[in-house]
XYZ file of C-alpha atoms in Angstrom:
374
model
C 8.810 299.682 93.127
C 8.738 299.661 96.635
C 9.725 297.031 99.597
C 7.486 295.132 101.370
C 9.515 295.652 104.682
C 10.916 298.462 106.826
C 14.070 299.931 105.551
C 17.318 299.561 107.853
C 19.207 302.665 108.799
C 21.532 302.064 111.737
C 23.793 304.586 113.385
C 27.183 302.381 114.565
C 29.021 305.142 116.051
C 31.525 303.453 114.756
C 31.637 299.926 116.004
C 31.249 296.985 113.921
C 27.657 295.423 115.247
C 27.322 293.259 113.085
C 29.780 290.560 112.781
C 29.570 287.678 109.626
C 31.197 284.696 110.242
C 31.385 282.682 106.914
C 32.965 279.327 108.783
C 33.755 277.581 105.604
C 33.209 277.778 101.982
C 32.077 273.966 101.626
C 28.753 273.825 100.981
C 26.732 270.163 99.212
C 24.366 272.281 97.290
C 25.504 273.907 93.737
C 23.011 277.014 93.605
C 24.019 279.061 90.514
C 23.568 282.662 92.604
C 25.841 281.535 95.096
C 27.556 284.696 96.516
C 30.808 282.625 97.549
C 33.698 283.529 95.431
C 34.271 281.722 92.001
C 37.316 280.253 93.125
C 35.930 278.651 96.570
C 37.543 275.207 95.680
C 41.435 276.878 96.188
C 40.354 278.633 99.600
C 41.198 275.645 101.839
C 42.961 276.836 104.821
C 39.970 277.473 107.223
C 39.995 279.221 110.610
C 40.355 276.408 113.631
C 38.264 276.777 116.732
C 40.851 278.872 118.713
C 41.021 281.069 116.378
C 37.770 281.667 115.740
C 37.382 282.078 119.603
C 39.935 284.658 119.644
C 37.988 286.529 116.492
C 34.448 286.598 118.373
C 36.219 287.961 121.726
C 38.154 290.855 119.813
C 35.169 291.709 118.114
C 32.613 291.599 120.933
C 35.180 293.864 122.908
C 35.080 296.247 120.056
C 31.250 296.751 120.385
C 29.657 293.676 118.006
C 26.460 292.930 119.162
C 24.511 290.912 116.068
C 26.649 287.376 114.664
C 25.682 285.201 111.772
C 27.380 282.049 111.401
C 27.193 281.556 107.727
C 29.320 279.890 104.784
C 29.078 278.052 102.452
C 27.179 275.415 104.700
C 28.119 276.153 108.357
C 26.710 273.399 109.593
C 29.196 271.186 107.763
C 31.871 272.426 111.015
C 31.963 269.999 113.428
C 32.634 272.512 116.343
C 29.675 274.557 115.237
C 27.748 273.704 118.664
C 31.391 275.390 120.565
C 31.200 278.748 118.629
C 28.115 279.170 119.081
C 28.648 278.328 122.997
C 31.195 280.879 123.090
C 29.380 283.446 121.282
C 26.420 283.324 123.554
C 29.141 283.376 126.666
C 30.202 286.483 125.661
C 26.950 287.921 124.945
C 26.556 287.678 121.158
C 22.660 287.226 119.680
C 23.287 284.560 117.704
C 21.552 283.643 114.406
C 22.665 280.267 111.870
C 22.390 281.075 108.080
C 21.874 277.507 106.832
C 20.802 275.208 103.928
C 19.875 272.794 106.818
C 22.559 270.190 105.116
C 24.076 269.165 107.791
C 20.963 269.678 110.026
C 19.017 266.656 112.344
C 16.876 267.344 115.431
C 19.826 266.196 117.708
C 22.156 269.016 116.343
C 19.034 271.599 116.755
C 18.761 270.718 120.261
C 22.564 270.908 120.671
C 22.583 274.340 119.588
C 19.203 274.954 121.272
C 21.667 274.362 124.865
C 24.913 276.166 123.262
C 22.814 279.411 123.355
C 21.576 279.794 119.574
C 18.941 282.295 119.213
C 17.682 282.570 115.766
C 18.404 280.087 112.465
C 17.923 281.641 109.133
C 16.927 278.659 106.553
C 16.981 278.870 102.567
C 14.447 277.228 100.011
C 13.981 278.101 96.523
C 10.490 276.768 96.294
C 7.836 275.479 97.927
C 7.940 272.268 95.486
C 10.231 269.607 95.499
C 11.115 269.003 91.676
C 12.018 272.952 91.412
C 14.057 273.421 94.738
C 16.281 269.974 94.029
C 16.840 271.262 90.302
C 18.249 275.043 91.306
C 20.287 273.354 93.947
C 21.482 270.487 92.378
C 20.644 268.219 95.362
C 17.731 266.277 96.506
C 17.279 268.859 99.518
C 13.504 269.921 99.597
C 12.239 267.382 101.658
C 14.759 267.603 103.968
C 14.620 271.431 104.275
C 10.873 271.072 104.873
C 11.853 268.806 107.624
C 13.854 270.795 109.438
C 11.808 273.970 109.552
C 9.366 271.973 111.222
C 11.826 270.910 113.794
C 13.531 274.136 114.304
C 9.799 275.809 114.908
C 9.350 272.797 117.156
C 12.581 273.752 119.046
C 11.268 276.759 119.757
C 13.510 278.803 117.763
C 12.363 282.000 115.579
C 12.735 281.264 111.600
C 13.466 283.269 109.256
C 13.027 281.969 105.337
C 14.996 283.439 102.843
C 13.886 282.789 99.682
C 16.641 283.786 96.780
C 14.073 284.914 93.662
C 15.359 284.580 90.270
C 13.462 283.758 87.212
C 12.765 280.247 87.806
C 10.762 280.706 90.815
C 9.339 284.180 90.811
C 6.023 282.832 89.583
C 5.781 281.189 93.193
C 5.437 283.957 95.288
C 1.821 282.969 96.683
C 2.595 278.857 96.992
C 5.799 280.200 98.583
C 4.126 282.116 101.795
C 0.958 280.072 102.097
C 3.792 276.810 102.516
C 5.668 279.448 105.027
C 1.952 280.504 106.976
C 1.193 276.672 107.261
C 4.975 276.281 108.547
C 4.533 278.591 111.008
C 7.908 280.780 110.027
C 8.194 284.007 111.479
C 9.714 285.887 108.709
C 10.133 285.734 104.948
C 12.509 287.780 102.807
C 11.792 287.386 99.327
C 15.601 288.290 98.267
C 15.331 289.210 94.508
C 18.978 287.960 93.842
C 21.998 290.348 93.244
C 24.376 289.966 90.298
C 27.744 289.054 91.870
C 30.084 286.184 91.869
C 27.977 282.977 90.659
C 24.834 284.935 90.020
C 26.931 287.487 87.542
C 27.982 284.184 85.351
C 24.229 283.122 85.485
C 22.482 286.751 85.374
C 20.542 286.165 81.601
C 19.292 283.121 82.797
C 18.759 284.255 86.219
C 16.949 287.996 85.938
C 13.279 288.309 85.527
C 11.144 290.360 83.868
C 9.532 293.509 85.242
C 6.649 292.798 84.692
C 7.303 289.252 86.451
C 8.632 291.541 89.520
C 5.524 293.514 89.784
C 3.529 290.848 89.586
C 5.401 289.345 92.460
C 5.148 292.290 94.590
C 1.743 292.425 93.929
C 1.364 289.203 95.095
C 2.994 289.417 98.535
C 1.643 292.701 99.036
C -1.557 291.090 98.978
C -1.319 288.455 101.029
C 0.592 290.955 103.658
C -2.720 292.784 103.826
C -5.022 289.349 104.314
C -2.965 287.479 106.857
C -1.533 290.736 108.864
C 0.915 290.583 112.015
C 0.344 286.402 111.814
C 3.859 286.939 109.892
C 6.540 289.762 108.306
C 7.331 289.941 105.291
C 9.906 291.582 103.202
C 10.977 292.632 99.228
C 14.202 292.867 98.638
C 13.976 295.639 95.872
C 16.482 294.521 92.818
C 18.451 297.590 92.553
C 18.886 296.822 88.330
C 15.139 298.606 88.184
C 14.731 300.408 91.108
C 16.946 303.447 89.555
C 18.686 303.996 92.806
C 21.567 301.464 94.345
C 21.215 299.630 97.178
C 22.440 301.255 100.659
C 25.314 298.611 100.825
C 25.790 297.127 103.919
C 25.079 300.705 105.272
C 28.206 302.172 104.282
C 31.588 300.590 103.636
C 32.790 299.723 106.851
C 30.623 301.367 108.683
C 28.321 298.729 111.047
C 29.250 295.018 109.040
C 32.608 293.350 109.535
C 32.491 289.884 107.280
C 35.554 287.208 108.120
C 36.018 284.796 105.473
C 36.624 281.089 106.245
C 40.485 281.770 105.943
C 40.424 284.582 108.186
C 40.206 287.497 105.628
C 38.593 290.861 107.194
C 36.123 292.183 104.849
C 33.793 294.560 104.834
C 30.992 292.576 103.031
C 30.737 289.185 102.012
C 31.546 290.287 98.062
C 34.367 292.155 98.604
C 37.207 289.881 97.955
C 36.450 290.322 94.524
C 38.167 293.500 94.412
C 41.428 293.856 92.900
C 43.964 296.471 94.128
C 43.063 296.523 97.992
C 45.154 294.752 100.151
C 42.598 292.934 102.705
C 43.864 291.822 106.359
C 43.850 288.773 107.863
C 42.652 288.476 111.437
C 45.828 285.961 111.668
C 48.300 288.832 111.491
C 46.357 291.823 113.020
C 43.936 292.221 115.555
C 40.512 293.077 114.738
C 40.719 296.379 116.147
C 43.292 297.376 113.857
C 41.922 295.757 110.859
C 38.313 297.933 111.692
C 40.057 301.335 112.857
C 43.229 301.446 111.372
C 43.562 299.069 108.254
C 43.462 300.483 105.158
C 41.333 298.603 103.296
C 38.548 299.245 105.522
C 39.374 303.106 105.693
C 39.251 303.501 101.598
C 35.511 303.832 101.170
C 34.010 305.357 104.442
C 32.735 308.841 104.273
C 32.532 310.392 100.915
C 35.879 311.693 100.372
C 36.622 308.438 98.066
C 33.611 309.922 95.669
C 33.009 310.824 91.967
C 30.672 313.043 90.900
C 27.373 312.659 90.488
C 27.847 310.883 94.146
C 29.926 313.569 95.567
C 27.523 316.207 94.954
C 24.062 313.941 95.823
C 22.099 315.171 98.471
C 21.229 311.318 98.329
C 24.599 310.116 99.201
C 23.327 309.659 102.921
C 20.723 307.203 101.618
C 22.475 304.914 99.490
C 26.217 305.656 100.481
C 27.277 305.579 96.700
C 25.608 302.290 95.965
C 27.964 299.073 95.901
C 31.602 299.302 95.556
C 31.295 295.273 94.157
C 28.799 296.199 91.980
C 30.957 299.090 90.184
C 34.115 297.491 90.129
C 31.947 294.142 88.092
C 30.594 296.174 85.940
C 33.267 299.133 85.222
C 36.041 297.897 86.607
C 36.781 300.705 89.450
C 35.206 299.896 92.650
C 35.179 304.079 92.976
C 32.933 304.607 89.872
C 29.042 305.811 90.415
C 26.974 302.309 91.278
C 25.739 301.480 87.514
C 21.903 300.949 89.399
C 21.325 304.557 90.072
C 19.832 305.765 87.381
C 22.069 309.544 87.673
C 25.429 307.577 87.024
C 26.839 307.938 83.598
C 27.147 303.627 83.937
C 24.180 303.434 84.128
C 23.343 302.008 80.187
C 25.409 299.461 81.339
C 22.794 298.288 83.349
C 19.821 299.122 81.200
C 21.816 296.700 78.219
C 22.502 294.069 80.780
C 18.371 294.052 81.015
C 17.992 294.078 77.277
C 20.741 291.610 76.778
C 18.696 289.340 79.174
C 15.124 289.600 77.538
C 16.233 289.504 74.142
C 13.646 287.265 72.115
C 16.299 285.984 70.141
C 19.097 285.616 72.736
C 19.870 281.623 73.093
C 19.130 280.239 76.401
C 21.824 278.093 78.134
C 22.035 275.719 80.873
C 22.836 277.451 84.243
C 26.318 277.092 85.576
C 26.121 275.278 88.956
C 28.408 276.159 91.843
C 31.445 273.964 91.723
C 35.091 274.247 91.881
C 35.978 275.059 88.586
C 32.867 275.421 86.914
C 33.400 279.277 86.077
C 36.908 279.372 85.151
């Protein structure tokens, strides 16, 4: 397969540009890929203002150019309009990864003043009935809504659509709604299996042939409507036969900060047992990105097995996902089961059987709430 977009490769030089700020893990919507850790409901203890301020400073001074205020729902923090204020004051591009929850036309034009530059919206379909079901919330109308008011607003829009069995089929309904919208850009995100989306991935995973199909479809309307608006694939790394380049190398250009201050270097990586992550309420941020070891055990190859260690693709992919091996193998250091040279790599070939079985029982999806995995 191939991607309907331009592939990334960026060249840090070591600083963190791009800084994730997941401001809380509340979120009113229950989506069953949810990449927010299984046991959001016990992470309570969120980040206050001031120290948020202090995070974006430390970071900015250490080179961070890019910040995404994300969550859960961001806009669910009241003091969302003051970050992003700050940010801007210290010279951040700013861009709001958002349901829209939480969303009216006099917030927009709050944050339209604070500095905002870009607001990245979600919708799982481009009809009601299917969007309100994956989400468990009556959100579709109210997500249409809002697009219209953030284009109005002026502000560029980016729609991220999370594909996953349920809606694959609506790849063409999906960008004709997003042409007569007027959104800028569209990533069709075929999802990933972690967290939420791991629990759910038989119900979740389509077909390859539903994939193709998919691809087929946006690479078709890509060539009728042209520059009018980008459009990208989000190639599923479970049939691609090569992992994902994952966040372009373990701490290498992404530093994450979970809502109670933990220093990551991607969104997943909580997940992984055995490394001791910092918080940016006992270090700095300059010694949790130069120093701390956490973010030190995966950059550069040294850490690698063979095949990786000896793959003149390592510079590509960077050994795949560190999450994704430690799920499925349990050692984050293990060969990425997606590439297709790692000896995991049946692991991910029966995951695909497992899923498409003709006699596997379906079962309802397991919605994002505290305590629904456990």
């Amino acid at each position: 397969m191939t991607s309907a977009g331009p592939a990334l490769r960026l060249d840090g030089q070591g600083k963190p540009l791009w800084l994730v700020c997941e401001l809380t893990y509340r979120c009113p919507l229950q989506c069953s890929w949810c990449n927010n850790p299984l046991e959001f409901g016990s992470i309570t203890d969120e980040l206050s203002t001031e120290e948020w301020k202090r995070v974006l400073a430390e970071s900015r001074a250490l080179g961070s150019l890019q910040l995404g205020f994300t969550g859960g729902e961001p806009a669910l923090r009241p003091d969302l309009e003051e970050l992003v204020a700050e940010a801007d004051r210290l010279g951040y591009y700013t861009n709001l990864i958002t349901s829209t929850v939480g969303l009216s036309a006099e917030r927009l034009a709050r944050l339209k003043e604070a500095g905002l530059k870009q607001i990245q919206v979600s919708l799982q379909s481009h009809d009601a009935a299917t969007t309100n079901a994956l989400v468990g919330a009556p959100v579709h109308n109210h997500k249409i809504e809002m697009i219209r008011e953030i284009k109005a607003q002026g502000f560029p829009v980016v729609l991220n659509i999370p594909v996953v069995r349920q809606n694959i089929a609506h790849a063409t309904a999906f960008l004709e709604l997003a042409l007569e919208l007027g959104v800028d850009y569209v990533e069709f995100a075929n999802v990933q299996y972690y967290n939420w989306a791991l629990v759910n991935r038989d119900e979740l995973m389509p077909t390859l042939e539903e994939l193709k199909a998919s691809e087929a479809a946006i690479n078709a309307f890509r060539e009728r409507v042209g520059k009018k608006m980008t459009v990208y694939f989000v190639i599923p790394d479970y049939y691609n036969g090569r992992p994902k380049a994952c966040m372009n190398g373990w701490g290498a250009i992404i530093m994450t900060i979970a809502p109670d201050g933990l220093a990551l270097p991607c969104q997943e990586a909580r997940i992984l047992k055995g490394l001791d992550f910092p918080s940016v309420r006992d270090h700095s941020v300059e010694w949790i990105w130069r120093d701390s070891p956490a973010f030190k055990t995966y950059r550069g190859d040294g850490w690698m097995k063979e095949p990786c260690r000896s793959c003149d693709e390592k510079e590509k992919d960077f050994g795949g996902c560190r999450c994704q091996s430690y799920l499925l193998t349990g050692d984050a250091a293990n060969p990425d089961p997606a590439c297709s040279k790692s000896p995991f790599h049946h692991m991910v070939n029966q995951a695909i059987i497992e899923a498409h079985r003709p006699q596997r029982n379906s079962r309802p999806l397991v919605m994002r709430k505290a305590g629904a995995a456990g």
